[in-house]
PDB file of C-alpha atoms and ligand atoms in Angstrom:
ATOM      1  CA  MET A   1       7.838  34.550 -24.579  1.00 50.00           C
ATOM      2  CA  LYS A   2       9.087  30.985 -24.484  1.00 52.00           C
ATOM      3  CA  GLN A   3       6.323  28.588 -25.430  1.00 57.00           C
ATOM      4  CA  ARG A   4       5.681  25.743 -23.015  1.00 63.00           C
ATOM      5  CA  SER A   5       5.986  22.467 -24.837  1.00 74.00           C
ATOM      6  CA  LYS A   6       2.941  20.237 -24.770  1.00 79.00           C
ATOM      7  CA  PRO A   7       3.051  17.085 -22.667  1.00 88.00           C
ATOM      8  CA  PHE A   8       4.345  14.122 -24.700  1.00 95.00           C
ATOM      9  CA  ALA A   9       1.269  12.139 -23.605  1.00 95.00           C
ATOM     10  CA  GLU A  10      -1.048  14.349 -25.656  1.00 95.00           C
ATOM     11  CA  LYS A  11       0.113  12.777 -28.922  1.00 95.00           C
ATOM     12  CA  PHE A  12      -1.301   9.438 -27.835  1.00 97.00           C
ATOM     13  CA  MET A  13      -4.299  10.494 -25.804  1.00 97.00           C
ATOM     14  CA  VAL A  14      -7.863   9.696 -26.822  1.00 98.00           C
ATOM     15  CA  ARG A  15      -9.518  13.108 -26.535  1.00 96.00           C
ATOM     16  CA  PRO A  16     -12.456  12.958 -24.135  1.00 95.00           C
ATOM     17  CA  GLY A  17     -15.758  13.391 -25.909  1.00 88.00           C
ATOM     18  CA  ARG A  18     -14.284  13.307 -29.423  1.00 89.00           C
ATOM     19  CA  ARG A  19     -14.846  10.753 -32.147  1.00 87.00           C
ATOM     20  CA  PHE A  20     -11.988   8.285 -32.219  1.00 90.00           C
ATOM     21  CA  ARG A  21     -11.082   5.463 -34.595  1.00 95.00           C
ATOM     22  CA  LEU A  22      -8.415   2.838 -34.013  1.00 95.00           C
ATOM     23  CA  VAL A  23      -7.622   2.649 -37.740  1.00 94.00           C
ATOM     24  CA  ASP A  24      -6.260   6.195 -37.470  1.00 94.00           C
ATOM     25  CA  CYS A  25      -3.646   5.021 -34.939  1.00 96.00           C
ATOM     26  CA  ASP A  26      -0.381   3.665 -36.342  1.00 96.00           C
ATOM     27  CA  PRO A  27       0.819   0.499 -34.513  1.00 98.00           C
ATOM     28  CA  GLY A  28       4.340   1.043 -35.922  1.00 97.00           C
ATOM     29  CA  GLY A  29       5.114   4.396 -34.336  1.00 95.00           C
ATOM     30  CA  ASP A  30       7.499   5.512 -37.092  1.00 94.00           C
ATOM     31  CA  GLY A  31       9.381   8.723 -36.489  1.00 94.00           C
ATOM     32  CA  ILE A  32       8.751   9.064 -32.743  1.00 96.00           C
ATOM     33  CA  PHE A  33      12.346   8.122 -31.921  1.00 96.00           C
ATOM     34  CA  ALA A  34      15.456   8.319 -34.099  1.00 96.00           C
ATOM     35  CA  ASP A  35      16.193   4.604 -33.753  1.00 96.00           C
ATOM     36  CA  LYS A  36      16.106   1.599 -31.435  1.00 97.00           C
ATOM     37  CA  GLU A  37      19.305   2.686 -29.689  1.00 97.00           C
ATOM     38  CA  GLU A  38      17.903   6.093 -28.796  1.00 97.00           C
ATOM     39  CA  ALA A  39      14.612   4.635 -27.590  1.00 97.00           C
ATOM     40  CA  LYS A  40      16.381   2.121 -25.349  1.00 97.00           C
ATOM     41  CA  VAL A  41      18.590   4.787 -23.774  1.00 97.00           C
ATOM     42  CA  LEU A  42      15.554   7.003 -23.125  1.00 97.00           C
ATOM     43  CA  THR A  43      13.592   4.106 -21.601  1.00 97.00           C
ATOM     44  CA  ALA A  44      16.445   3.284 -19.225  1.00 96.00           C
ATOM     45  CA  LYS A  45      16.706   6.936 -18.133  1.00 96.00           C
ATOM     46  CA  ASP A  46      12.960   7.219 -17.651  1.00 97.00           C
ATOM     47  CA  ALA A  47      12.831   3.954 -15.705  1.00 95.00           C
ATOM     48  CA  GLU A  48      15.506   5.283 -13.357  1.00 95.00           C
ATOM     49  CA  ALA A  49      13.616   8.548 -12.897  1.00 96.00           C
ATOM     50  CA  ILE A  50      10.394   6.602 -12.255  1.00 96.00           C
ATOM     51  CA  ASP A  51      12.221   4.643  -9.563  1.00 95.00           C
ATOM     52  CA  GLY A  52      13.228   7.880  -7.793  1.00 96.00           C
ATOM     53  CA  LEU A  53       9.751   9.367  -8.099  1.00 97.00           C
ATOM     54  CA  GLN A  54       8.191   6.153  -6.811  1.00 96.00           C
ATOM     55  CA  ASP A  55      10.413   6.406  -3.729  1.00 96.00           C
ATOM     56  CA  ARG A  56       9.098   9.921  -3.096  1.00 97.00           C
ATOM     57  CA  LEU A  57       5.511   8.832  -3.697  1.00 97.00           C
ATOM     58  CA  TYR A  58       5.947   6.058  -1.138  1.00 97.00           C
ATOM     59  CA  ALA A  59       7.586   8.351   1.420  1.00 96.00           C
ATOM     60  CA  GLU A  60       4.909  11.011   0.913  1.00 97.00           C
ATOM     61  CA  GLY A  61       2.189   8.392   1.370  1.00 97.00           C
ATOM     62  CA  LYS A  62      -0.661  10.630   0.257  1.00 97.00           C
ATOM     63  CA  ARG A  63      -1.437   9.663  -3.314  1.00 98.00           C
ATOM     64  CA  ALA A  64      -1.315   6.645  -5.620  1.00 98.00           C
ATOM     65  CA  LEU A  65      -0.752   6.063  -9.329  1.00 98.00           C
ATOM     66  CA  LEU A  66      -2.739   3.401 -11.166  1.00 98.00           C
ATOM     67  CA  VAL A  67      -1.418   2.230 -14.537  1.00 98.00           C
ATOM     68  CA  VAL A  68      -3.864   0.175 -16.595  1.00 98.00           C
ATOM     69  CA  LEU A  69      -2.410  -1.992 -19.382  1.00 98.00           C
ATOM     70  CA  GLN A  70      -4.820  -3.426 -21.916  1.00 98.00           C
ATOM     71  CA  GLY A  71      -4.170  -5.084 -25.238  1.00 98.00           C
ATOM     72  CA  ILE A  72      -4.936  -8.139 -27.274  1.00 97.00           C
ATOM     73  CA  ASP A  73      -2.844 -11.333 -26.737  1.00 96.00           C
ATOM     74  CA  CYS A  74       0.855 -10.798 -27.535  1.00 97.00           C
ATOM     75  CA  SER A  75       0.539  -7.015 -27.351  1.00 98.00           C
ATOM     76  CA  GLY A  76       3.347  -6.878 -24.776  1.00 97.00           C
ATOM     77  CA  LYS A  77       1.714  -6.189 -21.418  1.00 97.00           C
ATOM     78  CA  ASP A  78       4.240  -8.286 -19.453  1.00 96.00           C
ATOM     79  CA  GLY A  79       7.164  -6.865 -21.423  1.00 96.00           C
ATOM     80  CA  THR A  80       6.027  -3.323 -20.608  1.00 97.00           C
ATOM     81  CA  VAL A  81       5.976  -4.046 -16.874  1.00 96.00           C
ATOM     82  CA  ARG A  82       9.468  -5.520 -17.118  1.00 94.00           C
ATOM     83  CA  ALA A  83      10.949  -2.620 -19.107  1.00 93.00           C
ATOM     84  CA  VAL A  84       9.280   0.319 -17.398  1.00 93.00           C
ATOM     85  CA  PHE A  85       9.006  -0.734 -13.759  1.00 91.00           C
ATOM     86  CA  ASN A  86      11.881  -3.171 -13.350  1.00 84.00           C
ATOM     87  CA  THR A  87      14.166  -0.686 -11.659  1.00 84.00           C
ATOM     88  CA  CYS A  88      11.513   0.089  -9.036  1.00 83.00           C
ATOM     89  CA  GLY A  89      12.058  -2.161  -6.053  1.00 77.00           C
ATOM     90  CA  PRO A  90       9.247  -4.447  -4.957  1.00 81.00           C
ATOM     91  CA  ILE A  91       8.345  -1.978  -2.198  1.00 85.00           C
ATOM     92  CA  GLY A  92       5.824   0.505  -3.410  1.00 91.00           C
ATOM     93  CA  VAL A  93       4.765  -1.254  -6.625  1.00 95.00           C
ATOM     94  CA  ARG A  94       1.877  -3.692  -6.863  1.00 96.00           C
ATOM     95  CA  ILE A  95       1.151  -5.649 -10.008  1.00 96.00           C
ATOM     96  CA  THR A  96      -2.158  -7.416 -10.529  1.00 97.00           C
ATOM     97  CA  ALA A  97      -2.873  -9.681 -13.508  1.00 98.00           C
ATOM     98  CA  PHE A  98      -6.597 -10.128 -14.028  1.00 98.00           C
ATOM     99  CA  LYS A  99      -7.576 -13.563 -15.311  1.00 97.00           C
ATOM    100  CA  ALA A 100     -11.038 -14.956 -15.978  1.00 97.00           C
ATOM    101  CA  PRO A 101     -12.970 -14.332 -12.737  1.00 98.00           C
ATOM    102  CA  SER A 102     -13.180 -17.102 -10.119  1.00 98.00           C
ATOM    103  CA  ALA A 103     -16.506 -18.400  -8.795  1.00 98.00           C
ATOM    104  CA  GLU A 104     -16.073 -16.157  -5.741  1.00 98.00           C
ATOM    105  CA  GLU A 105     -15.413 -13.124  -7.947  1.00 98.00           C
ATOM    106  CA  LEU A 106     -18.345 -13.935 -10.225  1.00 97.00           C
ATOM    107  CA  ALA A 107     -20.620 -13.971  -7.198  1.00 97.00           C
ATOM    108  CA  GLN A 108     -19.789 -10.281  -6.625  1.00 98.00           C
ATOM    109  CA  ASP A 109     -20.196  -7.254  -8.869  1.00 98.00           C
ATOM    110  CA  TYR A 110     -17.480  -7.028 -11.557  1.00 98.00           C
ATOM    111  CA  LEU A 111     -15.698  -4.077  -9.917  1.00 98.00           C
ATOM    112  CA  TRP A 112     -15.307  -5.837  -6.557  1.00 98.00           C
ATOM    113  CA  ARG A 113     -12.041  -7.586  -7.373  1.00 98.00           C
ATOM    114  CA  VAL A 114     -10.754  -4.508  -9.140  1.00 98.00           C
ATOM    115  CA  HIS A 115     -11.401  -2.142  -6.242  1.00 98.00           C
ATOM    116  CA  LYS A 116      -9.647  -4.545  -3.867  1.00 98.00           C
ATOM    117  CA  ALA A 117      -6.544  -4.514  -6.091  1.00 98.00           C
ATOM    118  CA  CYS A 118      -6.314  -0.704  -6.366  1.00 98.00           C
ATOM    119  CA  PRO A 119      -3.068   0.773  -5.042  1.00 98.00           C
ATOM    120  CA  PRO A 120      -3.097   2.226  -1.534  1.00 97.00           C
ATOM    121  CA  ARG A 121      -1.712   5.740  -0.983  1.00 97.00           C
ATOM    122  CA  GLY A 122       2.018   5.799  -1.653  1.00 97.00           C
ATOM    123  CA  PHE A 123       1.900   2.966  -4.189  1.00 97.00           C
ATOM    124  CA  ILE A 124       2.081   2.526  -7.928  1.00 97.00           C
ATOM    125  CA  GLY A 125      -0.455  -0.107  -8.990  1.00 98.00           C
ATOM    126  CA  ILE A 126      -0.165  -1.826 -12.336  1.00 98.00           C
ATOM    127  CA  PHE A 127      -3.112  -3.674 -13.820  1.00 98.00           C
ATOM    128  CA  ASN A 128      -2.178  -6.277 -16.428  1.00 98.00           C
ATOM    129  CA  ARG A 129      -5.676  -6.459 -17.922  1.00 98.00           C
ATOM    130  CA  SER A 130      -8.344  -4.785 -15.842  1.00 98.00           C
ATOM    131  CA  HIS A 131     -12.031  -3.971 -15.394  1.00 98.00           C
ATOM    132  CA  TYR A 132     -12.011  -3.174 -19.113  1.00 98.00           C
ATOM    133  CA  GLU A 133     -12.142  -6.915 -19.803  1.00 98.00           C
ATOM    134  CA  ASP A 134     -15.724  -6.561 -18.578  1.00 98.00           C
ATOM    135  CA  VAL A 135     -16.550  -4.497 -21.672  1.00 98.00           C
ATOM    136  CA  LEU A 136     -14.104  -6.295 -24.015  1.00 98.00           C
ATOM    137  CA  VAL A 137     -13.956 -10.110 -23.754  1.00 98.00           C
ATOM    138  CA  VAL A 138     -17.289 -10.072 -21.924  1.00 98.00           C
ATOM    139  CA  LYS A 139     -18.923  -8.081 -24.729  1.00 98.00           C
ATOM    140  CA  VAL A 140     -17.276  -9.974 -27.602  1.00 98.00           C
ATOM    141  CA  ARG A 141     -17.980 -13.405 -26.160  1.00 97.00           C
ATOM    142  CA  GLY A 142     -21.419 -12.510 -24.814  1.00 98.00           C
ATOM    143  CA  LEU A 143     -20.534 -13.389 -21.195  1.00 97.00           C
ATOM    144  CA  ALA A 144     -23.042 -10.825 -19.873  1.00 97.00           C
ATOM    145  CA  SER A 145     -26.232  -9.423 -21.360  1.00 97.00           C
ATOM    146  CA  PRO A 146     -25.839  -6.522 -23.834  1.00 98.00           C
ATOM    147  CA  GLU A 147     -27.853  -4.357 -21.417  1.00 98.00           C
ATOM    148  CA  ALA A 148     -25.454  -5.106 -18.560  1.00 98.00           C
ATOM    149  CA  VAL A 149     -22.437  -4.325 -20.761  1.00 98.00           C
ATOM    150  CA  ALA A 150     -24.070  -1.101 -21.995  1.00 98.00           C
ATOM    151  CA  ARG A 151     -24.422   0.132 -18.395  1.00 98.00           C
ATOM    152  CA  ARG A 152     -20.794  -0.546 -17.565  1.00 98.00           C
ATOM    153  CA  TYR A 153     -19.187   2.377 -19.398  1.00 98.00           C
ATOM    154  CA  ASP A 154     -20.902   4.910 -17.144  1.00 98.00           C
ATOM    155  CA  GLU A 155     -20.280   2.698 -14.124  1.00 98.00           C
ATOM    156  CA  ILE A 156     -16.569   2.493 -14.933  1.00 98.00           C
ATOM    157  CA  ASN A 157     -16.365   6.267 -15.435  1.00 98.00           C
ATOM    158  CA  ALA A 158     -18.029   6.820 -12.058  1.00 98.00           C
ATOM    159  CA  PHE A 159     -15.700   4.285 -10.399  1.00 98.00           C
ATOM    160  CA  GLU A 160     -12.595   5.915 -11.865  1.00 98.00           C
ATOM    161  CA  LYS A 161     -13.866   9.377 -10.902  1.00 98.00           C
ATOM    162  CA  HIS A 162     -14.291   8.106  -7.367  1.00 98.00           C
ATOM    163  CA  LEU A 163     -10.725   6.766  -7.319  1.00 98.00           C
ATOM    164  CA  SER A 164      -9.305   9.959  -8.757  1.00 98.00           C
ATOM    165  CA  GLY A 165     -11.253  12.091  -6.294  1.00 98.00           C
ATOM    166  CA  ASN A 166      -9.732  10.049  -3.494  1.00 98.00           C
ATOM    167  CA  GLY A 167      -6.078  10.504  -4.424  1.00 97.00           C
ATOM    168  CA  THR A 168      -5.410   8.010  -7.232  1.00 98.00           C
ATOM    169  CA  ARG A 169      -4.012   9.320 -10.492  1.00 98.00           C
ATOM    170  CA  ILE A 170      -5.033   7.028 -13.368  1.00 98.00           C
ATOM    171  CA  LEU A 171      -3.216   6.354 -16.643  1.00 98.00           C
ATOM    172  CA  LYS A 172      -4.649   3.884 -19.153  1.00 98.00           C
ATOM    173  CA  PHE A 173      -2.656   2.394 -22.031  1.00 98.00           C
ATOM    174  CA  MET A 174      -4.010   0.371 -24.925  1.00 98.00           C
ATOM    175  CA  LEU A 175      -1.099  -1.511 -26.526  1.00 98.00           C
ATOM    176  CA  ASN A 176      -1.968  -1.279 -30.197  1.00 98.00           C
ATOM    177  CA  ILE A 177      -0.444  -4.080 -32.286  1.00 98.00           C
ATOM    178  CA  SER A 178      -1.372  -4.942 -35.847  1.00 98.00           C
ATOM    179  CA  LYS A 179      -2.992  -8.251 -36.752  1.00 98.00           C
ATOM    180  CA  GLN A 180       0.121  -9.137 -38.806  1.00 98.00           C
ATOM    181  CA  GLU A 181       2.435  -8.546 -35.839  1.00 98.00           C
ATOM    182  CA  GLN A 182       0.220 -10.681 -33.594  1.00 98.00           C
ATOM    183  CA  ALA A 183       0.581 -13.540 -36.094  1.00 98.00           C
ATOM    184  CA  VAL A 184       4.381 -13.169 -36.024  1.00 98.00           C
ATOM    185  CA  ARG A 185       4.409 -13.253 -32.209  1.00 97.00           C
ATOM    186  CA  LEU A 186       1.999 -16.186 -31.942  1.00 97.00           C
ATOM    187  CA  ARG A 187       4.128 -18.218 -34.381  1.00 96.00           C
ATOM    188  CA  GLU A 188       7.232 -17.344 -32.380  1.00 96.00           C
ATOM    189  CA  ARG A 189       5.551 -18.447 -29.153  1.00 94.00           C
ATOM    190  CA  ILE A 190       4.656 -21.798 -30.650  1.00 94.00           C
ATOM    191  CA  ALA A 191       8.109 -22.294 -32.167  1.00 95.00           C
ATOM    192  CA  THR A 192      10.194 -21.283 -29.122  1.00 94.00           C
ATOM    193  CA  PRO A 193      10.287 -23.874 -26.303  1.00 94.00           C
ATOM    194  CA  ASP A 194      10.826 -21.174 -23.633  1.00 93.00           C
ATOM    195  CA  LYS A 195       7.818 -19.215 -24.813  1.00 92.00           C
ATOM    196  CA  ARG A 196       5.461 -22.093 -25.530  1.00 93.00           C
ATOM    197  CA  TRP A 197       3.932 -22.003 -22.039  1.00 94.00           C
ATOM    198  CA  LYS A 198       2.465 -18.608 -22.889  1.00 91.00           C
ATOM    199  CA  PHE A 199       0.504 -20.016 -25.811  1.00 93.00           C
ATOM    200  CA  ASN A 200      -3.078 -21.015 -25.280  1.00 91.00           C
ATOM    201  CA  PRO A 201      -5.048 -22.509 -28.184  1.00 90.00           C
ATOM    202  CA  GLY A 202      -7.939 -20.255 -27.091  1.00 90.00           C
ATOM    203  CA  ASP A 203      -5.827 -17.295 -28.279  1.00 92.00           C
ATOM    204  CA  LEU A 204      -6.541 -18.434 -31.853  1.00 95.00           C
ATOM    205  CA  GLU A 205     -10.275 -18.277 -31.171  1.00 95.00           C
ATOM    206  CA  ASP A 206      -9.847 -14.692 -29.981  1.00 95.00           C
ATOM    207  CA  ARG A 207      -7.773 -13.935 -33.088  1.00 97.00           C
ATOM    208  CA  LYS A 208     -10.704 -15.001 -35.268  1.00 98.00           C
ATOM    209  CA  LEU A 209     -12.732 -12.363 -33.429  1.00 98.00           C
ATOM    210  CA  TRP A 210     -10.122  -9.640 -34.105  1.00 98.00           C
ATOM    211  CA  ASN A 211     -12.562  -7.163 -35.689  1.00 98.00           C
ATOM    212  CA  ASP A 212     -15.075  -7.588 -32.865  1.00 98.00           C
ATOM    213  CA  TYR A 213     -12.343  -6.928 -30.317  1.00 98.00           C
ATOM    214  CA  MET A 214     -11.181  -3.808 -32.156  1.00 98.00           C
ATOM    215  CA  LYS A 215     -14.750  -2.535 -32.278  1.00 97.00           C
ATOM    216  CA  ALA A 216     -15.146  -3.210 -28.539  1.00 98.00           C
ATOM    217  CA  TYR A 217     -11.874  -1.366 -27.837  1.00 98.00           C
ATOM    218  CA  GLU A 218     -13.016   1.577 -29.924  1.00 97.00           C
ATOM    219  CA  ILE A 219     -16.244   1.873 -27.952  1.00 97.00           C
ATOM    220  CA  ALA A 220     -14.515   1.481 -24.571  1.00 98.00           C
ATOM    221  CA  LEU A 221     -11.821   4.032 -25.388  1.00 97.00           C
ATOM    222  CA  THR A 222     -14.345   6.504 -26.773  1.00 97.00           C
ATOM    223  CA  ARG A 223     -16.746   6.180 -23.845  1.00 97.00           C
ATOM    224  CA  CYS A 224     -14.161   5.932 -21.049  1.00 98.00           C
ATOM    225  CA  SER A 225     -11.375   8.362 -21.917  1.00 98.00           C
ATOM    226  CA  THR A 226     -11.908  11.169 -19.435  1.00 97.00           C
ATOM    227  CA  SER A 227      -9.828  14.053 -18.145  1.00 96.00           C
ATOM    228  CA  HIS A 228      -9.403  12.247 -14.808  1.00 96.00           C
ATOM    229  CA  ALA A 229      -8.573   8.850 -16.378  1.00 98.00           C
ATOM    230  CA  PRO A 230      -7.374   9.286 -19.973  1.00 98.00           C
ATOM    231  CA  TRP A 231      -6.780   6.464 -22.431  1.00 98.00           C
ATOM    232  CA  HIS A 232      -3.614   6.458 -24.536  1.00 98.00           C
ATOM    233  CA  VAL A 233      -3.179   4.356 -27.658  1.00 98.00           C
ATOM    234  CA  ILE A 234       0.422   3.157 -27.770  1.00 98.00           C
ATOM    235  CA  PRO A 235       2.168   1.995 -30.952  1.00 98.00           C
ATOM    236  CA  ALA A 236       3.139  -1.544 -29.916  1.00 98.00           C
ATOM    237  CA  ASP A 237       4.421  -3.359 -33.017  1.00 98.00           C
ATOM    238  CA  ARG A 238       7.974  -2.612 -31.858  1.00 98.00           C
ATOM    239  CA  ASN A 239       8.728  -3.325 -28.212  1.00 98.00           C
ATOM    240  CA  TRP A 240      11.275  -0.527 -27.936  1.00 98.00           C
ATOM    241  CA  VAL A 241       8.847   2.115 -29.226  1.00 98.00           C
ATOM    242  CA  ARG A 242       6.137   0.854 -26.849  1.00 98.00           C
ATOM    243  CA  ASN A 243       8.459   0.884 -23.826  1.00 98.00           C
ATOM    244  CA  ALA A 244       9.913   4.301 -24.588  1.00 98.00           C
ATOM    245  CA  VAL A 245       6.501   5.931 -25.107  1.00 98.00           C
ATOM    246  CA  ILE A 246       4.965   4.454 -21.963  1.00 98.00           C
ATOM    247  CA  SER A 247       7.973   5.147 -19.742  1.00 98.00           C
ATOM    248  CA  ARG A 248       7.996   8.761 -20.842  1.00 98.00           C
ATOM    249  CA  ILE A 249       4.302   9.243 -20.146  1.00 98.00           C
ATOM    250  CA  VAL A 250       4.580   7.585 -16.726  1.00 98.00           C
ATOM    251  CA  ARG A 251       7.604   9.714 -15.864  1.00 97.00           C
ATOM    252  CA  GLU A 252       5.909  12.885 -17.087  1.00 97.00           C
ATOM    253  CA  THR A 253       2.844  12.121 -14.983  1.00 97.00           C
ATOM    254  CA  LEU A 254       4.834  11.405 -11.828  1.00 97.00           C
ATOM    255  CA  GLU A 255       6.867  14.583 -12.359  1.00 98.00           C
ATOM    256  CA  GLU A 256       3.654  16.523 -12.657  1.00 97.00           C
ATOM    257  CA  MET A 257       2.371  14.915  -9.452  1.00 98.00           C
ATOM    258  CA  ALA A 258       5.680  16.023  -7.854  1.00 98.00           C
ATOM    259  CA  PRO A 259       5.599  13.856  -4.716  1.00 98.00           C
ATOM    260  CA  GLN A 260       7.644  15.284  -1.836  1.00 97.00           C
ATOM    261  CA  TYR A 261       9.655  13.654   0.918  1.00 97.00           C
ATOM    262  CA  PRO A 262       7.965  14.573   4.192  1.00 94.00           C
ATOM    263  CA  GLN A 263       9.947  16.880   6.483  1.00 92.00           C
ATOM    264  CA  PRO A 264      10.233  16.145  10.211  1.00 87.00           C
ATOM    265  CA  LYS A 265       7.530  18.008  12.114  1.00 88.00           C
ATOM    266  CA  ASP A 266       8.499  17.911  15.751  1.00 90.00           C
ATOM    267  CA  TRP A 267      12.264  17.422  15.667  1.00 89.00           C
ATOM    268  CA  ASN A 268      15.181  19.254  14.152  1.00 91.00           C
ATOM    269  CA  PRO A 269      17.745  17.075  12.354  1.00 90.00           C
ATOM    270  CA  ALA A 270      20.461  19.665  13.046  1.00 90.00           C
ATOM    271  CA  ARG A 271      19.916  19.240  16.777  1.00 90.00           C
ATOM    272  CA  ILE A 272      19.956  15.494  16.907  1.00 91.00           C
ATOM    273  CA  LYS A 273      23.147  13.637  17.731  1.00 91.00           C
ATOM    274  CA  VAL A 274      23.392   9.893  17.437  1.00 93.00           C
ATOM    275  CA  VAL A 275      25.957   8.774  19.972  1.00 91.00           C
TER     276      VAL A 275
HETATM  277  P1  ADP B   1      -2.461 -13.068 -20.363  1.00 63.66           P
HETATM  278  O1  ADP B   1      -3.032 -11.799 -19.779  1.00 63.66           O
HETATM  279  O2  ADP B   1      -0.972 -13.158 -20.233  1.00 63.66           O
HETATM  280  O3  ADP B   1      -2.954 -13.364 -21.748  1.00 63.66           O
HETATM  281  P2  ADP B   1      -3.919 -15.416 -19.649  1.00 63.66           P
HETATM  282  O4  ADP B   1      -3.455 -16.162 -20.865  1.00 63.66           O
HETATM  283  O5  ADP B   1      -4.089 -16.176 -18.378  1.00 63.66           O
HETATM  284  O6  ADP B   1      -2.979 -14.186 -19.356  1.00 63.66           O
HETATM  285  O7  ADP B   1      -5.268 -14.693 -20.036  1.00 63.66           O
HETATM  286  C1  ADP B   1      -6.134 -14.156 -19.128  1.00 63.66           C
HETATM  287  C2  ADP B   1      -7.503 -14.407 -19.665  1.00 63.66           C
HETATM  288  O8  ADP B   1      -8.447 -13.951 -18.710  1.00 63.66           O
HETATM  289  C3  ADP B   1      -7.774 -13.663 -20.956  1.00 63.66           C
HETATM  290  O9  ADP B   1      -8.241 -14.561 -21.930  1.00 63.66           O
HETATM  291  C4  ADP B   1      -8.842 -12.666 -20.582  1.00 63.66           C
HETATM  292  O10 ADP B   1      -9.727 -12.396 -21.624  1.00 63.66           O
HETATM  293  C5  ADP B   1      -9.506 -13.371 -19.419  1.00 63.66           C
HETATM  294  N1  ADP B   1     -10.233 -12.433 -18.555  1.00 63.66           N
HETATM  295  C6  ADP B   1      -9.719 -11.427 -17.841  1.00 63.66           C
HETATM  296  N2  ADP B   1     -10.704 -10.735 -17.212  1.00 63.66           N
HETATM  297  C7  ADP B   1     -11.860 -11.336 -17.562  1.00 63.66           C
HETATM  298  C8  ADP B   1     -13.222 -11.081 -17.252  1.00 63.66           C
HETATM  299  N3  ADP B   1     -13.578 -10.076 -16.458  1.00 63.66           N
HETATM  300  N4  ADP B   1     -14.134 -11.917 -17.769  1.00 63.66           N
HETATM  301  C9  ADP B   1     -13.772 -12.947 -18.581  1.00 63.66           C
HETATM  302  N5  ADP B   1     -12.515 -13.215 -18.908  1.00 63.66           N
HETATM  303  C10 ADP B   1     -11.560 -12.427 -18.420  1.00 63.66           C
END
């Protein structure tokens, strides 16, 4: 009997309920693709397929896909959106970048702004940063009490379960870059006039807290990788590996969801004549 191959995503998935350590994950991603050329061709093909599947998802109008992108500064969140979702037209895709919360947002519970930004049925929603900042930067910088942060993992799991039970498929990606690669990218940002606007001196403060961030990621990924909203750790030191891995997982997931164009219910296309 022909064996069914395992989903590609499984290689990168944080297994729910299992012990997981970030140091065991290689940011380089050697050997996944033959070379840069191959990875780029695959990404372009996947992006085209994602575009077609997104069209079906929109036409079907029954379910949504939420893609969560998390990663330290310079990990390539914007670049991923550009490479993987660029072929999708603006209809049917919603991108939300979560910044430090406004006064209005701080006056509400931390999931309020997140719930509002979730994709409606028929849409792909992309979160560039997300509610996970509320157990990452908030934990590392002590912006909420340790007790409040400790409660959030279960709250987030319940929130994501609620979304998934109501028609939203969830995919979460942690873009895993090495500390050395972040230094290379930060230096490049500072040195390149067109990239300088992206640099914020506060990024260096966060860099000093690298180990605390990695610890916070490890806890969040361990506590919040579930069968209904799995975390994937993506090798992100090379942009082309990162893009090719994520585009394949997104494509695979949409293919599994298999959205269908709706068929006309009360009219027969064969009988209609446009004169
Ligand atoms: P980028 O995502 O491109 O780095 P910014 O440089 O504007 O964009 O960074 C967004 C900032 O907002 C980050 O420093 C991040 O930690 C912060 N942020 C996002 N969500 C929260 C949150 N819930 N609480 C505090 N800070 C947050």
